mmCIF file with all atom_site columns, C-alpha atoms and ligand atoms in Angstrom:
data_model
loop_
_atom_site.group_PDB
_atom_site.id
_atom_site.type_symbol
_atom_site.label_atom_id
_atom_site.label_alt_id
_atom_site.label_comp_id
_atom_site.label_asym_id
_atom_site.label_entity_id
_atom_site.label_seq_id
_atom_site.pdbx_PDB_ins_code
_atom_site.Cartn_x
_atom_site.Cartn_y
_atom_site.Cartn_z
_atom_site.occupancy
_atom_site.B_iso_or_equiv
_atom_site.pdbx_formal_charge
_atom_site.auth_seq_id
_atom_site.auth_comp_id
_atom_site.auth_asym_id
_atom_site.auth_atom_id
_atom_site.pdbx_PDB_model_num
ATOM   1  C  CA  . UNK A 1 1  ? 2.959   5.744   12.824  1.00 86.00 ? 1  UNK A CA  1
ATOM   2  C  CA  . UNK A 1 2  ? 0.837   6.187   9.669   1.00 94.00 ? 2  UNK A CA  1
ATOM   3  C  CA  . UNK A 1 3  ? 0.543   3.484   7.312   1.00 95.00 ? 3  UNK A CA  1
ATOM   4  C  CA  . UNK A 1 4  ? -0.425  3.684   3.573   1.00 97.00 ? 4  UNK A CA  1
ATOM   5  C  CA  . UNK A 1 5  ? -4.310  2.872   3.490   1.00 98.00 ? 5  UNK A CA  1
ATOM   6  C  CA  . UNK A 1 6  ? -3.711  0.986   0.243   1.00 97.00 ? 6  UNK A CA  1
ATOM   7  C  CA  . UNK A 1 7  ? -0.400  -1.065  0.532   1.00 95.00 ? 7  UNK A CA  1
ATOM   8  C  CA  . UNK A 1 8  ? 0.230   -0.848  4.331   1.00 93.00 ? 8  UNK A CA  1
ATOM   9  C  CA  . UNK A 1 9  ? 3.722   0.772   3.969   1.00 91.00 ? 9  UNK A CA  1
ATOM   10 C  CA  . UNK A 1 10 ? 4.790   2.593   6.937   1.00 92.00 ? 10 UNK A CA  1
ATOM   11 C  CA  . UNK A 1 11 ? 5.076   6.527   6.028   1.00 96.00 ? 11 UNK A CA  1
ATOM   12 C  CA  . UNK A 1 12 ? 7.599   7.817   8.291   1.00 94.00 ? 12 UNK A CA  1
ATOM   13 C  CA  . UNK A 1 13 ? 8.620   10.775  6.413   1.00 95.00 ? 13 UNK A CA  1
ATOM   14 C  CA  . UNK A 1 14 ? 7.261   13.783  4.414   1.00 94.00 ? 14 UNK A CA  1
ATOM   15 C  CA  . UNK A 1 15 ? 8.213   12.404  0.875   1.00 95.00 ? 15 UNK A CA  1
ATOM   16 C  CA  . UNK A 1 16 ? 6.589   9.083   1.619   1.00 96.00 ? 16 UNK A CA  1
ATOM   17 C  CA  . UNK A 1 17 ? 3.156   10.631  1.489   1.00 97.00 ? 17 UNK A CA  1
ATOM   18 C  CA  . UNK A 1 18 ? 0.995   10.608  -1.584  1.00 98.00 ? 18 UNK A CA  1
ATOM   19 C  CA  . UNK A 1 19 ? -0.048  14.027  -3.173  1.00 97.00 ? 19 UNK A CA  1
ATOM   20 C  CA  . UNK A 1 20 ? -3.465  15.633  -3.915  1.00 98.00 ? 20 UNK A CA  1
ATOM   21 C  CA  . UNK A 1 21 ? -4.413  17.162  -7.196  1.00 97.00 ? 21 UNK A CA  1
ATOM   22 C  CA  . UNK A 1 22 ? -3.718  20.482  -5.875  1.00 97.00 ? 22 UNK A CA  1
ATOM   23 C  CA  . UNK A 1 23 ? -0.123  19.298  -4.731  1.00 95.00 ? 23 UNK A CA  1
ATOM   24 C  CA  . UNK A 1 24 ? -0.822  19.157  -0.952  1.00 97.00 ? 24 UNK A CA  1
ATOM   25 C  CA  . UNK A 1 25 ? -0.011  16.065  0.954   1.00 97.00 ? 25 UNK A CA  1
ATOM   26 C  CA  . UNK A 1 26 ? -2.351  13.107  1.085   1.00 97.00 ? 26 UNK A CA  1
ATOM   27 C  CA  . UNK A 1 27 ? -2.546  11.653  4.542   1.00 96.00 ? 27 UNK A CA  1
ATOM   28 C  CA  . UNK A 1 28 ? -3.768  8.349   3.744   1.00 97.00 ? 28 UNK A CA  1
ATOM   29 C  CA  . UNK A 1 29 ? -1.854  6.896   0.920   1.00 98.00 ? 29 UNK A CA  1
ATOM   30 C  CA  . UNK A 1 30 ? 1.885   6.648   -0.083  1.00 97.00 ? 30 UNK A CA  1
ATOM   31 C  CA  . UNK A 1 31 ? 3.617   8.174   -2.847  1.00 97.00 ? 31 UNK A CA  1
ATOM   32 C  CA  . UNK A 1 32 ? 3.646   4.938   -4.797  1.00 95.00 ? 32 UNK A CA  1
ATOM   33 C  CA  . UNK A 1 33 ? 0.254   4.387   -4.600  1.00 96.00 ? 33 UNK A CA  1
ATOM   34 C  CA  . UNK A 1 34 ? -1.240  7.824   -4.926  1.00 97.00 ? 34 UNK A CA  1
ATOM   35 C  CA  . UNK A 1 35 ? 1.399   10.049  -6.604  1.00 96.00 ? 35 UNK A CA  1
ATOM   36 C  CA  . UNK A 1 36 ? -0.471  12.810  -8.318  1.00 94.00 ? 36 UNK A CA  1
ATOM   37 C  CA  . UNK A 1 37 ? -4.206  13.089  -6.906  1.00 97.00 ? 37 UNK A CA  1
ATOM   38 C  CA  . UNK A 1 38 ? -5.225  9.420   -8.290  1.00 97.00 ? 38 UNK A CA  1
ATOM   39 C  CA  . UNK A 1 39 ? -4.178  5.969   -7.550  1.00 97.00 ? 39 UNK A CA  1
ATOM   40 C  CA  . UNK A 1 40 ? -1.179  4.668   -9.726  1.00 95.00 ? 40 UNK A CA  1
ATOM   41 C  CA  . UNK A 1 41 ? -3.203  1.668   -10.654 1.00 94.00 ? 41 UNK A CA  1
ATOM   42 C  CA  . UNK A 1 42 ? -6.706  2.547   -9.936  1.00 95.00 ? 42 UNK A CA  1
ATOM   43 C  CA  . UNK A 1 43 ? -8.331  -0.663  -11.027 1.00 96.00 ? 43 UNK A CA  1
ATOM   44 C  CA  . UNK A 1 44 ? -5.997  -3.006  -8.983  1.00 96.00 ? 44 UNK A CA  1
ATOM   45 C  CA  . UNK A 1 45 ? -7.924  -5.448  -7.084  1.00 97.00 ? 45 UNK A CA  1
ATOM   46 C  CA  . UNK A 1 46 ? -7.164  -6.533  -3.310  1.00 97.00 ? 46 UNK A CA  1
ATOM   47 C  CA  . UNK A 1 47 ? -5.505  -9.803  -4.609  1.00 97.00 ? 47 UNK A CA  1
ATOM   48 C  CA  . UNK A 1 48 ? -3.387  -7.946  -7.093  1.00 97.00 ? 48 UNK A CA  1
ATOM   49 C  CA  . UNK A 1 49 ? -2.036  -5.681  -4.419  1.00 97.00 ? 49 UNK A CA  1
ATOM   50 C  CA  . UNK A 1 50 ? -1.230  -8.632  -2.257  1.00 97.00 ? 50 UNK A CA  1
ATOM   51 C  CA  . UNK A 1 51 ? 0.647   -10.507 -5.068  1.00 96.00 ? 51 UNK A CA  1
ATOM   52 C  CA  . UNK A 1 52 ? 2.424   -7.187  -5.792  1.00 94.00 ? 52 UNK A CA  1
ATOM   53 C  CA  . UNK A 1 53 ? 3.477   -6.813  -2.102  1.00 94.00 ? 53 UNK A CA  1
ATOM   54 C  CA  . UNK A 1 54 ? 4.838   -10.515 -1.783  1.00 97.00 ? 54 UNK A CA  1
ATOM   55 C  CA  . UNK A 1 55 ? 7.981   -10.173 -3.504  1.00 96.00 ? 55 UNK A CA  1
ATOM   56 C  CA  . UNK A 1 56 ? 8.949   -7.175  -1.210  1.00 92.00 ? 56 UNK A CA  1
ATOM   57 C  CA  . UNK A 1 57 ? 8.224   -9.237  1.932   1.00 93.00 ? 57 UNK A CA  1
ATOM   58 C  CA  . UNK A 1 58 ? 10.295  -12.129 0.648   1.00 97.00 ? 58 UNK A CA  1
ATOM   59 C  CA  . UNK A 1 59 ? 13.162  -9.931  0.041   1.00 97.00 ? 59 UNK A CA  1
ATOM   60 C  CA  . UNK A 1 60 ? 12.788  -9.036  3.960   1.00 94.00 ? 60 UNK A CA  1
ATOM   61 C  CA  . UNK A 1 61 ? 13.228  -12.658 4.734   1.00 97.00 ? 61 UNK A CA  1
ATOM   62 C  CA  . UNK A 1 62 ? 9.494   -13.946 5.053   1.00 97.00 ? 62 UNK A CA  1
ATOM   63 C  CA  . UNK A 1 63 ? 8.589   -17.085 3.041   1.00 98.00 ? 63 UNK A CA  1
ATOM   64 C  CA  . UNK A 1 64 ? 5.963   -16.735 0.309   1.00 98.00 ? 64 UNK A CA  1
ATOM   65 C  CA  . UNK A 1 65 ? 3.396   -18.375 2.379   1.00 98.00 ? 65 UNK A CA  1
ATOM   66 C  CA  . UNK A 1 66 ? 3.986   -16.095 5.419   1.00 98.00 ? 66 UNK A CA  1
ATOM   67 C  CA  . UNK A 1 67 ? 3.930   -12.977 3.300   1.00 97.00 ? 67 UNK A CA  1
ATOM   68 C  CA  . UNK A 1 68 ? 0.809   -13.872 1.471   1.00 97.00 ? 68 UNK A CA  1
ATOM   69 C  CA  . UNK A 1 69 ? -0.941  -14.785 4.990   1.00 97.00 ? 69 UNK A CA  1
ATOM   70 C  CA  . UNK A 1 70 ? 0.293   -11.450 6.509   1.00 95.00 ? 70 UNK A CA  1
ATOM   71 C  CA  . UNK A 1 71 ? -0.973  -9.281  3.648   1.00 96.00 ? 71 UNK A CA  1
ATOM   72 C  CA  . UNK A 1 72 ? -4.142  -11.049 3.433   1.00 96.00 ? 72 UNK A CA  1
ATOM   73 C  CA  . UNK A 1 73 ? -4.828  -10.194 7.121   1.00 95.00 ? 73 UNK A CA  1
ATOM   74 C  CA  . UNK A 1 74 ? -3.289  -6.953  7.408   1.00 94.00 ? 74 UNK A CA  1
ATOM   75 C  CA  . UNK A 1 75 ? -4.237  -5.071  4.186   1.00 96.00 ? 75 UNK A CA  1
ATOM   76 C  CA  . UNK A 1 76 ? -7.928  -6.151  4.516   1.00 95.00 ? 76 UNK A CA  1
ATOM   77 C  CA  . UNK A 1 77 ? -8.692  -3.570  7.263   1.00 95.00 ? 77 UNK A CA  1
ATOM   78 C  CA  . UNK A 1 78 ? -7.267  -0.469  5.164   1.00 97.00 ? 78 UNK A CA  1
ATOM   79 C  CA  . UNK A 1 79 ? -9.339  2.062   3.761   1.00 97.00 ? 79 UNK A CA  1
ATOM   80 C  CA  . UNK A 1 80 ? -8.994  1.373   0.111   1.00 98.00 ? 80 UNK A CA  1
ATOM   81 C  CA  . UNK A 1 81 ? -10.290 -2.190  0.565   1.00 97.00 ? 81 UNK A CA  1
ATOM   82 C  CA  . UNK A 1 82 ? -13.341 -1.537  2.691   1.00 94.00 ? 82 UNK A CA  1
HETATM 83 ZN ZN1 . ZN  B 2 .  ? 0.938   2.614   -0.736  1.00 87.51 ? 1  ZN  B ZN1 1
#
């Protein structure tokens, strides 16, 4: 399964993928991070990405600390943050 190389979200259907400037599907990033050939928030830092994902994970039942630890470990390896 592919995951977004920016936010780590699983991309399991066509409409989850981002778009290139020519309208083709971007294989690396999701539609939220990369909607129209560019990052939605190009200046976002790694720390900001972690913070913006924490509330979503807490909704899934993780504690704030678990969410932050998980994201710090798992988003770090993604292409955008190299
Ligand atoms: Zn994403």
